[in-house]
Coordinates of C-alpha atoms in Angstrom, one line a residue:
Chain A
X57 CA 5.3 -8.2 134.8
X58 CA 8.2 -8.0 132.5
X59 CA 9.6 -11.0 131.1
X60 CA 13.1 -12.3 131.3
X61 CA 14.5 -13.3 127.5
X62 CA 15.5 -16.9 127.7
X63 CA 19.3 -15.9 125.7
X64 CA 21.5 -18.9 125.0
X65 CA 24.8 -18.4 123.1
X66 CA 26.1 -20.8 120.8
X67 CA 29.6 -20.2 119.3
X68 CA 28.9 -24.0 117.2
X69 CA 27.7 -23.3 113.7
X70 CA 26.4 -26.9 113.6
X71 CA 24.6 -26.9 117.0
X72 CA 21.3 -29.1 116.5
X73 CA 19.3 -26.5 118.1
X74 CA 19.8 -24.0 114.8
X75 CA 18.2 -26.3 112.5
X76 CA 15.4 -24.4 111.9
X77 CA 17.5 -21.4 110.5
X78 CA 20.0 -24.3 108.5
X79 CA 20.6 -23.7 104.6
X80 CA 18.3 -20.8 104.1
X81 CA 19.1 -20.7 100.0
X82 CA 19.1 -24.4 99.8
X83 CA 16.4 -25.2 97.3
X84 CA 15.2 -28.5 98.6
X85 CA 16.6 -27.8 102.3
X86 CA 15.8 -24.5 103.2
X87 CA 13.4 -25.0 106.2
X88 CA 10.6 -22.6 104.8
X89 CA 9.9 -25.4 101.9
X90 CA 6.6 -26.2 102.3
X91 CA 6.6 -29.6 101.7
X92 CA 10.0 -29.8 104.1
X93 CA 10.0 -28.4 107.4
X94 CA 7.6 -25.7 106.4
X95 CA 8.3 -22.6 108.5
X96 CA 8.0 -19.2 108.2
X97 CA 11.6 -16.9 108.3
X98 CA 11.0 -13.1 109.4
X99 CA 14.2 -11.6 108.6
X100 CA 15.5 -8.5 110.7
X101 CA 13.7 -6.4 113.2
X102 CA 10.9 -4.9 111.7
X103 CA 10.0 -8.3 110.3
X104 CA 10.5 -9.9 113.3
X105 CA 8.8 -7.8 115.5
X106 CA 5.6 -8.3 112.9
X107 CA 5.9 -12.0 113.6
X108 CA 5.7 -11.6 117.2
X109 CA 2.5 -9.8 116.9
X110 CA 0.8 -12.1 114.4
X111 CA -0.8 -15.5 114.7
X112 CA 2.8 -17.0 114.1
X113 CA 4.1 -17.5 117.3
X114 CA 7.8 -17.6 117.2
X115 CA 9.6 -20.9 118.1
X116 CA 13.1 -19.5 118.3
X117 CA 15.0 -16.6 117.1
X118 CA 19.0 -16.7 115.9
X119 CA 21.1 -13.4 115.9
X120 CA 23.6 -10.9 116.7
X121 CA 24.0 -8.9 120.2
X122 CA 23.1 -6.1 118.4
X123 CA 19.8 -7.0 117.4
X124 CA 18.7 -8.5 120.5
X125 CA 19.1 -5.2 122.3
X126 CA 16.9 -3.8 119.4
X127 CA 14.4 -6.4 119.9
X128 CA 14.3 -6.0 124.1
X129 CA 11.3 -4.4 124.6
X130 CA 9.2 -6.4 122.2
X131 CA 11.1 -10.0 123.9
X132 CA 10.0 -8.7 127.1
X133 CA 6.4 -7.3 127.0
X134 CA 3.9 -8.9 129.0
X135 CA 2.6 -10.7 125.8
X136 CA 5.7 -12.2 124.7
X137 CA 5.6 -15.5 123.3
X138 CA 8.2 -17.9 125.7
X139 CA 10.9 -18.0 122.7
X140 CA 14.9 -18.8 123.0
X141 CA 17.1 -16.1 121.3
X142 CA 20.4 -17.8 120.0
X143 CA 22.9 -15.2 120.2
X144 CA 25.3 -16.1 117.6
X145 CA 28.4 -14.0 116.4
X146 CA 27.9 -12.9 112.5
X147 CA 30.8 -15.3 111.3
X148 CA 28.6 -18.3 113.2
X149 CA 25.4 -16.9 111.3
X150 CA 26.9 -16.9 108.0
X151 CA 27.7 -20.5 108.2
X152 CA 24.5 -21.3 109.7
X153 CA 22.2 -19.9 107.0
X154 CA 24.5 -20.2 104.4
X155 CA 25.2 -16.1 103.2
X156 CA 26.2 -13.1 105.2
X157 CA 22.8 -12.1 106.2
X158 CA 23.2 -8.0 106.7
X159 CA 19.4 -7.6 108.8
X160 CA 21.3 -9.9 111.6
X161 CA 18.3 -11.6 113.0
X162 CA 16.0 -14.4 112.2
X163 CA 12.8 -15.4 113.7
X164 CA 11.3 -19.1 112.9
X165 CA 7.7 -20.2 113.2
X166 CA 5.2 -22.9 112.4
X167 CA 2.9 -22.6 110.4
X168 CA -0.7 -22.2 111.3
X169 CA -4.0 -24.0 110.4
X170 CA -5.1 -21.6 107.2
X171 CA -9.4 -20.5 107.6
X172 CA -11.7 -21.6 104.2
X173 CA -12.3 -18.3 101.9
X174 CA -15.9 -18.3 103.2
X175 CA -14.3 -18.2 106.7
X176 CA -12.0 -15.7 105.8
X177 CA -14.1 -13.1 104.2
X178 CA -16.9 -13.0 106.7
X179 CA -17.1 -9.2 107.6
X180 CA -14.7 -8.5 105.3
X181 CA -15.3 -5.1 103.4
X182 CA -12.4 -5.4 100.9
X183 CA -10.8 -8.2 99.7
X184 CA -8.0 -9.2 97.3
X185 CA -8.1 -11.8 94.9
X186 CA -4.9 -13.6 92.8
X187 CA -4.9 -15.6 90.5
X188 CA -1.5 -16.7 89.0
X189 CA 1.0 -14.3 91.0
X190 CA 3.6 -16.8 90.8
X191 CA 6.7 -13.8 92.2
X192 CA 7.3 -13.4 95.3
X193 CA 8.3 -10.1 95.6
X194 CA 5.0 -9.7 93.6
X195 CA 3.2 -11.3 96.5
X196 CA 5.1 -9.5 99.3
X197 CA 4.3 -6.7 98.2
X198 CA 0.6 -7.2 97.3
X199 CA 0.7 -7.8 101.0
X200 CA 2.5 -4.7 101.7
X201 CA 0.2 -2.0 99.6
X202 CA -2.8 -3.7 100.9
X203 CA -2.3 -3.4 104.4
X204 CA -1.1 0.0 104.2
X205 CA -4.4 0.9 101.7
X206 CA -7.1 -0.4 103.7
X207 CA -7.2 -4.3 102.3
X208 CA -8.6 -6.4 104.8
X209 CA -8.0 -10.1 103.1
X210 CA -6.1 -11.8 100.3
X211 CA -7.7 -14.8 98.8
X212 CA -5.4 -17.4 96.5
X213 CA -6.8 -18.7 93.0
X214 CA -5.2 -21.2 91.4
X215 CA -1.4 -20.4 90.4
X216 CA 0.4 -18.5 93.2
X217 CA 3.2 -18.7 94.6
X218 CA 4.0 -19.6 98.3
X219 CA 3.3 -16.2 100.4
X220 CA 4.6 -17.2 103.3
X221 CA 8.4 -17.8 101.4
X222 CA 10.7 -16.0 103.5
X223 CA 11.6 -13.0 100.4
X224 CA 7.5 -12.7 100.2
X225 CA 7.6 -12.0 104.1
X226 CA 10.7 -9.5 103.9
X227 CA 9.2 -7.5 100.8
X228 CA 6.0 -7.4 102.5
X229 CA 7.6 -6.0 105.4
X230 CA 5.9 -8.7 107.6
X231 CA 2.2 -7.7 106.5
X232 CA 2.3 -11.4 104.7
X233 CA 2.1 -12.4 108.9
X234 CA -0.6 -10.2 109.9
X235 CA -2.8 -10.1 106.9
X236 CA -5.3 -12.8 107.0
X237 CA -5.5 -14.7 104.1
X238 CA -6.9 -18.3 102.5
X239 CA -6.2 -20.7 100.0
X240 CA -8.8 -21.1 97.7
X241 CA -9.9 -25.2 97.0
X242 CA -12.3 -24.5 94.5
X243 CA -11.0 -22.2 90.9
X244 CA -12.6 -20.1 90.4
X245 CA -16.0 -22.0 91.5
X246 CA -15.3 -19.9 94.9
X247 CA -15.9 -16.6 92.7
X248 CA -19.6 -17.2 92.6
X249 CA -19.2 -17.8 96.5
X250 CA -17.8 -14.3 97.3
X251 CA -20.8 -12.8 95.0
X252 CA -23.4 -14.7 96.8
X253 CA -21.8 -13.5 100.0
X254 CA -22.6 -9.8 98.4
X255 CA -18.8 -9.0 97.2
X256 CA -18.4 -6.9 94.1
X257 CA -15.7 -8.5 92.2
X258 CA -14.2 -5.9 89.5
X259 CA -11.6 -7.8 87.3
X260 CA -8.2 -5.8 86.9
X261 CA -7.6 -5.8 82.5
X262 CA -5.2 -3.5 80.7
X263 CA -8.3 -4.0 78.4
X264 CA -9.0 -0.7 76.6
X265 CA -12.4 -2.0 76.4
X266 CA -12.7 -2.4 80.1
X267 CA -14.3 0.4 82.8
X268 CA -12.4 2.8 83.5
X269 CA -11.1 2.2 87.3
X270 CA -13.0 5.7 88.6
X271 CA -16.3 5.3 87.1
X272 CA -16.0 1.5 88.2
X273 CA -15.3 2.1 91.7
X274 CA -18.2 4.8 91.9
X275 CA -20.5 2.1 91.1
X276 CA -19.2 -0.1 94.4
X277 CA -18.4 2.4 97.1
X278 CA -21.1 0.9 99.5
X279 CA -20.8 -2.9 98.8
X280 CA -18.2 -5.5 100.3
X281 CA -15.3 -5.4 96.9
X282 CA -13.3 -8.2 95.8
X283 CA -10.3 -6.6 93.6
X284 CA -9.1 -8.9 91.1
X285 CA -5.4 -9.2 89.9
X286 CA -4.0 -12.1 87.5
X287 CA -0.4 -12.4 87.3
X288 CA 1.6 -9.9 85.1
X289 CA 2.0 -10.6 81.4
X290 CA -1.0 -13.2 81.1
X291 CA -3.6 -11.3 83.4
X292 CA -6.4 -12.6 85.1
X293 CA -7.9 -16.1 82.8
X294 CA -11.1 -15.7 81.0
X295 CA -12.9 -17.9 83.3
X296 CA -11.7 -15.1 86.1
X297 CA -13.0 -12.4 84.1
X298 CA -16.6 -14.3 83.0
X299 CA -17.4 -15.2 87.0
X300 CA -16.6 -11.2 87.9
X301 CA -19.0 -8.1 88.0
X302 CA -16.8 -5.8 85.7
X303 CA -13.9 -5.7 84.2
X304 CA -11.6 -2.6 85.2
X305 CA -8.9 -0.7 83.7
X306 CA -6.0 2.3 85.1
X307 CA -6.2 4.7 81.8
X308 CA -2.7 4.0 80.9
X309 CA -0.8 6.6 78.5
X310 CA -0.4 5.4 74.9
X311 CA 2.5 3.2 73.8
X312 CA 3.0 1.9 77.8
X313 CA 1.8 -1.4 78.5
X314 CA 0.9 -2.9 81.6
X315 CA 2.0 -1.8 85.2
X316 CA 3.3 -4.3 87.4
X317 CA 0.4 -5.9 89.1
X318 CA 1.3 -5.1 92.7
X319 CA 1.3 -1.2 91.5
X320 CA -2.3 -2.3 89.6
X321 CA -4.1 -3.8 92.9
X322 CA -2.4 -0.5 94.8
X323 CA -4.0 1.6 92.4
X324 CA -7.3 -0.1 92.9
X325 CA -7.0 -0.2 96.7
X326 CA -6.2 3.4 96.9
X327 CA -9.2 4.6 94.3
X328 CA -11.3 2.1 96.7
X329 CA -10.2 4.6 99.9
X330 CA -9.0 7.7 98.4
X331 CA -11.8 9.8 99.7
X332 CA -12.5 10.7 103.5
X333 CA -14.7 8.3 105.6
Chain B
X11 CA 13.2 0.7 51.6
X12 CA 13.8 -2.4 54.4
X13 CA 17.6 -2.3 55.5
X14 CA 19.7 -5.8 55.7
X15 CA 20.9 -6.2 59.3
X16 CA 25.0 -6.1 59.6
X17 CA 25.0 -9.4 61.4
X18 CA 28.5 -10.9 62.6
X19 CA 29.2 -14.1 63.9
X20 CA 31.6 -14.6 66.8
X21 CA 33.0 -17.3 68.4
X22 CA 35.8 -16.4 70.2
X23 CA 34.7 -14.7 73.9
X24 CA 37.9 -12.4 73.7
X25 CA 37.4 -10.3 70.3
X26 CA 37.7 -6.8 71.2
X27 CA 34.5 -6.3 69.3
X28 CA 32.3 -7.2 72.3
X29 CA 34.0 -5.2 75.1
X30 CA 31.0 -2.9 75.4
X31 CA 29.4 -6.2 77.2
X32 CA 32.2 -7.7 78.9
X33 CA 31.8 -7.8 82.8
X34 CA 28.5 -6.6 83.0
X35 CA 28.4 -7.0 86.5
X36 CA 32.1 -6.2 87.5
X37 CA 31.8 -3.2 90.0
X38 CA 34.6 -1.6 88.5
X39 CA 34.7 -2.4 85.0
X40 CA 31.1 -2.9 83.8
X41 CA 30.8 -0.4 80.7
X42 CA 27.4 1.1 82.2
X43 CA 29.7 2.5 85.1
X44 CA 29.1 6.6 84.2
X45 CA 32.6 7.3 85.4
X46 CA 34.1 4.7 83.0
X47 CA 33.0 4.0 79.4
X48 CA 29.3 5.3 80.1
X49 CA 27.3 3.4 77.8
X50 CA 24.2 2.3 78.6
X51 CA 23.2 -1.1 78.5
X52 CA 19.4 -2.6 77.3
X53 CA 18.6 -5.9 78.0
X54 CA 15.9 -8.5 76.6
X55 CA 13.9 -7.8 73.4
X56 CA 11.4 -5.5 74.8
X57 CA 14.3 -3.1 76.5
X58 CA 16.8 -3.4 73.4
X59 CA 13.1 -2.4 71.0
X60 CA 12.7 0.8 73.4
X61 CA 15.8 1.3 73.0
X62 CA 16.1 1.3 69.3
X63 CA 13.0 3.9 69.5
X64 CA 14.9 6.1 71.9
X65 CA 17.0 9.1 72.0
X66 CA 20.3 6.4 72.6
X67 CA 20.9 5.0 69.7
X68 CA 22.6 1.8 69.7
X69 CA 25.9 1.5 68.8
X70 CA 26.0 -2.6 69.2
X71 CA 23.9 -5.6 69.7
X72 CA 25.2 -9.1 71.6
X73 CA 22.7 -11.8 71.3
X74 CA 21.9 -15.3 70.4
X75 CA 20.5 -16.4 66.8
X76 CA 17.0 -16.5 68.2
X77 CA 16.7 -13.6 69.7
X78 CA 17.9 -11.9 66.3
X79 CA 14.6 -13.3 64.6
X80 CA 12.5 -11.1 67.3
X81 CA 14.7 -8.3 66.8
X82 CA 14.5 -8.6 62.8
X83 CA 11.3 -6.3 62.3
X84 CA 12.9 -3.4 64.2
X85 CA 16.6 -3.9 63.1
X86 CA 15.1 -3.3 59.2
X87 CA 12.7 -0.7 59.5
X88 CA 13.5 2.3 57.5
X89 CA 14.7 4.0 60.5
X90 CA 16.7 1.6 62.3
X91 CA 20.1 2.4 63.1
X92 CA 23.0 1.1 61.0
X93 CA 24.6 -1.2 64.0
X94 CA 26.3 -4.5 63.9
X95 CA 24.4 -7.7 65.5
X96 CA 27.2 -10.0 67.0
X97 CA 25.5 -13.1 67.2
X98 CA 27.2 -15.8 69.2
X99 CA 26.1 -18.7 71.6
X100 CA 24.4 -18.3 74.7
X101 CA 28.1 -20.1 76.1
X102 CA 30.0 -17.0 74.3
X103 CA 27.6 -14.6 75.5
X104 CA 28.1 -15.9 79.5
X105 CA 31.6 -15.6 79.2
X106 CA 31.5 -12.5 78.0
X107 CA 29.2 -11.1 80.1
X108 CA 30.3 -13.0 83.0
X109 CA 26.9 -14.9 84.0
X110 CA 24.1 -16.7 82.3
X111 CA 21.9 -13.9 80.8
X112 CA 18.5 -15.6 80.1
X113 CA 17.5 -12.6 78.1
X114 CA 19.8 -13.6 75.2
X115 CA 20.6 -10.0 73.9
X116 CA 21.8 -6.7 74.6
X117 CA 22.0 -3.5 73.2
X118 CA 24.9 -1.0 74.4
X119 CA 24.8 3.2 73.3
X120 CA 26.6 6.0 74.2
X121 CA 25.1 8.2 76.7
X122 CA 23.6 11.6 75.1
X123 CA 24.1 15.0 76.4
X124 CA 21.6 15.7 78.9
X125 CA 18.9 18.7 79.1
X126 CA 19.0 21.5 82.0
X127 CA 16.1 21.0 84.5
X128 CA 14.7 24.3 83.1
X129 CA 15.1 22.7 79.3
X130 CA 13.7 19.8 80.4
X131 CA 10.7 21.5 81.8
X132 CA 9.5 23.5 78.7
X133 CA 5.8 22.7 77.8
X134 CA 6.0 19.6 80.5
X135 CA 2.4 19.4 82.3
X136 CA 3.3 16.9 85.2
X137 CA 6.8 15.7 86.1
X138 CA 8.5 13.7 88.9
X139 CA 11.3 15.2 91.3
X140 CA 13.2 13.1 93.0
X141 CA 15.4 13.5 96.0
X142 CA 17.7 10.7 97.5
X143 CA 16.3 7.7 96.0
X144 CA 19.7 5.9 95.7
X145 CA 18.0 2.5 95.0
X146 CA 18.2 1.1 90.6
X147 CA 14.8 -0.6 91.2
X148 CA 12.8 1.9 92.7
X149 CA 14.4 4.2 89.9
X150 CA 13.2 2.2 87.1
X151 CA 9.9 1.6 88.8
X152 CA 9.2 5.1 88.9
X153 CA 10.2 5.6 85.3
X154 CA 7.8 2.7 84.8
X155 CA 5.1 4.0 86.7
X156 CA 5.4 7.5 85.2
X157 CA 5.7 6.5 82.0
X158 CA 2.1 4.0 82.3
X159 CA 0.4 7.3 83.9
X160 CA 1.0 10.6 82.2
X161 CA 4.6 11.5 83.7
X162 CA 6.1 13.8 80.9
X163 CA 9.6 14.1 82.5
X164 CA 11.7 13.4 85.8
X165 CA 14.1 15.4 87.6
X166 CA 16.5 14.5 90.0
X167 CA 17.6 16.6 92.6
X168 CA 20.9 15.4 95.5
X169 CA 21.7 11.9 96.5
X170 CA 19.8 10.0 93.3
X171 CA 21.2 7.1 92.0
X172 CA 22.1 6.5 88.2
X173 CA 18.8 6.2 86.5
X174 CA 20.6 4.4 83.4
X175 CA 22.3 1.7 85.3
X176 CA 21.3 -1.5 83.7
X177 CA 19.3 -2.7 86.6
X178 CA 17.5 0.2 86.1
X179 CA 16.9 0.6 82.8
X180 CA 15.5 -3.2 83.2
X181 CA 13.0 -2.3 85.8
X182 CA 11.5 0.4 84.0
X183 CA 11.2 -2.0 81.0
X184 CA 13.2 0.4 79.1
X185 CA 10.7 3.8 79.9
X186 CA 14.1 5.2 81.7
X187 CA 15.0 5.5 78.1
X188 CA 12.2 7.0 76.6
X189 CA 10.9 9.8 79.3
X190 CA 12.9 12.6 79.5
X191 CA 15.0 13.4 82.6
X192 CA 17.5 16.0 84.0
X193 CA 20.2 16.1 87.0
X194 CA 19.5 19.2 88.7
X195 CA 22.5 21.3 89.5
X196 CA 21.2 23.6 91.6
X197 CA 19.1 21.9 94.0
X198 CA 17.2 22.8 96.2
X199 CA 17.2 25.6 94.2
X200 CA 15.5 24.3 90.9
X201 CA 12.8 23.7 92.7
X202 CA 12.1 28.0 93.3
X203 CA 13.0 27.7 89.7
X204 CA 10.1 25.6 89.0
X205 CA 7.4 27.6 90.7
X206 CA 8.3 30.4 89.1
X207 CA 8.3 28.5 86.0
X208 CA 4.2 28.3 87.0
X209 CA 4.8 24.2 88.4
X210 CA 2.9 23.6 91.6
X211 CA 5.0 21.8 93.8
X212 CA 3.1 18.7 96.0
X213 CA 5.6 17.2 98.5
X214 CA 4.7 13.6 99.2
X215 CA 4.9 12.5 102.8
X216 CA 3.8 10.2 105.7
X217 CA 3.1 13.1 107.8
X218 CA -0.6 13.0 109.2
X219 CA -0.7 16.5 109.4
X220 CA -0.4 16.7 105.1
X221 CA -3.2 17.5 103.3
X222 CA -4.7 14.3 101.7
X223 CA -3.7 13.6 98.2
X224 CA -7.5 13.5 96.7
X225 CA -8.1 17.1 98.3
X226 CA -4.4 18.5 97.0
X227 CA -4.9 17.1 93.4
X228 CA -7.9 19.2 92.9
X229 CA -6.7 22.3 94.5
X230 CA -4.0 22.2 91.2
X231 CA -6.1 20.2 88.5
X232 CA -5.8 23.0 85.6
X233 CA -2.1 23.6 86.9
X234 CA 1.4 22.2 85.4
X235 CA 2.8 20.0 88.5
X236 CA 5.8 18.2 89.8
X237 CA 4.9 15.3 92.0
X238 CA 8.2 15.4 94.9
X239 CA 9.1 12.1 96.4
X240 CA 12.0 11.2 98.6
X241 CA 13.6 7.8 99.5
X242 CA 12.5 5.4 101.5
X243 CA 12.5 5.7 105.4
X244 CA 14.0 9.5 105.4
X245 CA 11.7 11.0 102.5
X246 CA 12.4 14.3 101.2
X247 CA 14.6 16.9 103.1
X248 CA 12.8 19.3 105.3
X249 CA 14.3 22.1 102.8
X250 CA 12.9 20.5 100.1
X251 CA 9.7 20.4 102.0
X252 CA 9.8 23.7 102.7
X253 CA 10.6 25.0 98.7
X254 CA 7.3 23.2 97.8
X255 CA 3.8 24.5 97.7
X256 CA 1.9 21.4 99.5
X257 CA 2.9 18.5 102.1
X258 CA 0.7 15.9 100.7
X259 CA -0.5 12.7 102.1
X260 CA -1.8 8.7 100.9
X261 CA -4.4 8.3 103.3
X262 CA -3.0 5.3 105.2
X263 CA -4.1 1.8 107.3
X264 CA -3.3 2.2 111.2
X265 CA -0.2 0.9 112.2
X266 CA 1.3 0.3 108.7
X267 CA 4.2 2.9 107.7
X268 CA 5.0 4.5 104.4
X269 CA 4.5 2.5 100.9
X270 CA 7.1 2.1 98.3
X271 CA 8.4 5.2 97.1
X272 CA 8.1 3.8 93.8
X273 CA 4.0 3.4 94.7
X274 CA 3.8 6.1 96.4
X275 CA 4.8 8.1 93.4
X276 CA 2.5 6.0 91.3
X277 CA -0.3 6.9 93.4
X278 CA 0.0 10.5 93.2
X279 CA 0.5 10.2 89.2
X280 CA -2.8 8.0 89.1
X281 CA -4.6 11.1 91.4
X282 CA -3.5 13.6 88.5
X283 CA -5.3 11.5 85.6
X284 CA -8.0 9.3 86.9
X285 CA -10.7 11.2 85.6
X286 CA -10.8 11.4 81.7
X287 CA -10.5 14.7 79.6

């Protein structure tokens, strides 16, 4: 049976129940800080409807008429989580979160318990691995290239930034929601995990030394893959590098330097699924 | 024999001498605005370098004492351009510019005449065509991404955006200065002009019916090639589409959508040169 949307308009910027969408650019307010409030913001419809079908269950959404027609048929599937929409004008939204925010609609969730790596990789046939992506926008859309290019996990050395930060969710497109991904508690001591758990891990180097990413891949195509991506600029560490299986390299045109390592790990996810079956 | 380096000190924000950097992000006066002054703006060290190396020669630099030291090596090389350094303090340099530019220095030229497609084409093995991608970043990515993987020149066909905007140029870590490019001014009708110039033509889309990109790439290995790619969300026109030889595909994850076109591209430039020789 269809649901009915639980809509409650508020025309008061400062109405206590918007609290979770309060001072989104605040640096030590905004309510996705994880040490504050520690939400999770999907911004505008795509994103939102993402969130709605991950494992972050909405508590309330804020926005415009418009978008809440948009938004109808996710709001009332039989699946819907039981979630307020706050239908605000876009002068009340402005003050709320602090800019004119043009996507019109916010979503707000907790966050959820995060699995172990081991838990996280089990069945897993290829993961990601960071170490050091400190952008977000980086992160996001690590999140974004891997979902689309087969990527089934993204595990978090030592170094990273936050990927749940609301402009890591919006350039991810919402993937950051729906692809699993852990924490790692022991760097880069849970590298020998993944290789006792049968993962190939190849190490992304601009390294002219290094395997070339073709002939590399060849070498992996039946076996469970960990790609490996340090953060642009200083790469992966040397300690990354010593606990993988080979280090890998795009061939790269002379007098060009690195790509930006969200284009790397796309590279190495497609090479990992450019052929058929 | 080493050059000395016409270094001028400044301290007063208004001197005439540093209008070629005043406003830089003023939407109607910024000097990088092609229907105004025209220059083109570098920014940092490694941008204003690349740009010293590139077909836009200089014809100013704005920066701070230190950054003048990192500069010194290519500002006396035999065949540096004679142009004046106004050094000045990173206060001067904000109130010129009109924010707080952590990059301490910029370089400003004159825009150069610009080739014909068909000029720009001569002895090229693998170029980019764009259509409609009306976003600086994904521009300079591209530029970036072609650059790093064998892309000899770019053309732009209707509805691109300014690939020397200085947002741009920054993105593409300065490669939007050093690959070659064109504005067609027949379009779609360069691109007839380019098959019979012997270029294959591979149209990149989300389309499941395209041919996938590892099975396209080899039907054209031996072959010059342009690589098409359209913005984000509409992708290329279905005339365009039509003009070209292939619709070609990135084999994608269920229920994700299209990449980056900036990826995209980079994906299909990393098909053409993965395999050495």
């Amino acid at each position: 049976m269809a649901r009915v949307v639980d809509v409650v308009d508020i025309a008061d910027p400062h109405d206590c129940r918007l609290d979770d969408f309060r001072d989104l650019n605040s640096i030590d307010r905004r309510p996705d800080l994880p040490t504050g409030k520690g939400l999770v913001i999907a911004e505008g419809v795509l994103v939102a409807q993402r969130m709605l079908a991950s494992r972050f269950r909405p508590r309330a959404l804020l926005g415009t008429d418009r978008r809440l027609t948009e938004l109808l048929p996710d709001l009332t599937s039989p699946d819907a989580p039981d979630v307020p929409y706050y239908r605000v004008s876009a002068e009340v939204m402005a003050e709320v979160v602090g800019f004119h925010l043009n996507r019109g609609v916010l979503a707000a969730a907790s966050r959820v318990p995060e699995p172990t790596v081991a838990e996280l990789v089990a069945g897993a046939r290829t993961i990601a691995v960071l170490e050091g992506v400190n952008d977000h926008e980086n992160l996001g859309s690590i999140f974004r290239n891997g979902a689309g290019l087969g990527v089934d996990a993204v595990v978090f050395g030592s170094g990273c930034a936050d990927p749940l930060y609301r402009r890591s969710v919006r350039v991810s497109m919402g993937h950051a929601l729906l692809v699993p991904f852990a924490r790692s508690a022991d760097w880069p001591g849970d590298l020998a995990m993944l290789r006792e758990q049968g993962f190939r891990l190849l190490a992304m180097t601009p390294d002219p030394r290094a395997e070339l990413l073709s002939s590399a891949m060849a070498t992996v195509r039946d076996e469970p893959l960990a790609v490996l991506v340090g953060a642009e600029g200083p790469g992966l560490s040397e300690q990354a590098m010593r606990a993988s299986d080979m280090r890998v390299r795009i061939p790269m045109s002379r007098g060009t330097d690195s790509l930006n390592v969200a284009t790397a790990a796309a590279l190495a996810f497609y090479e990992r699924i450019r052929l058929p079956g």
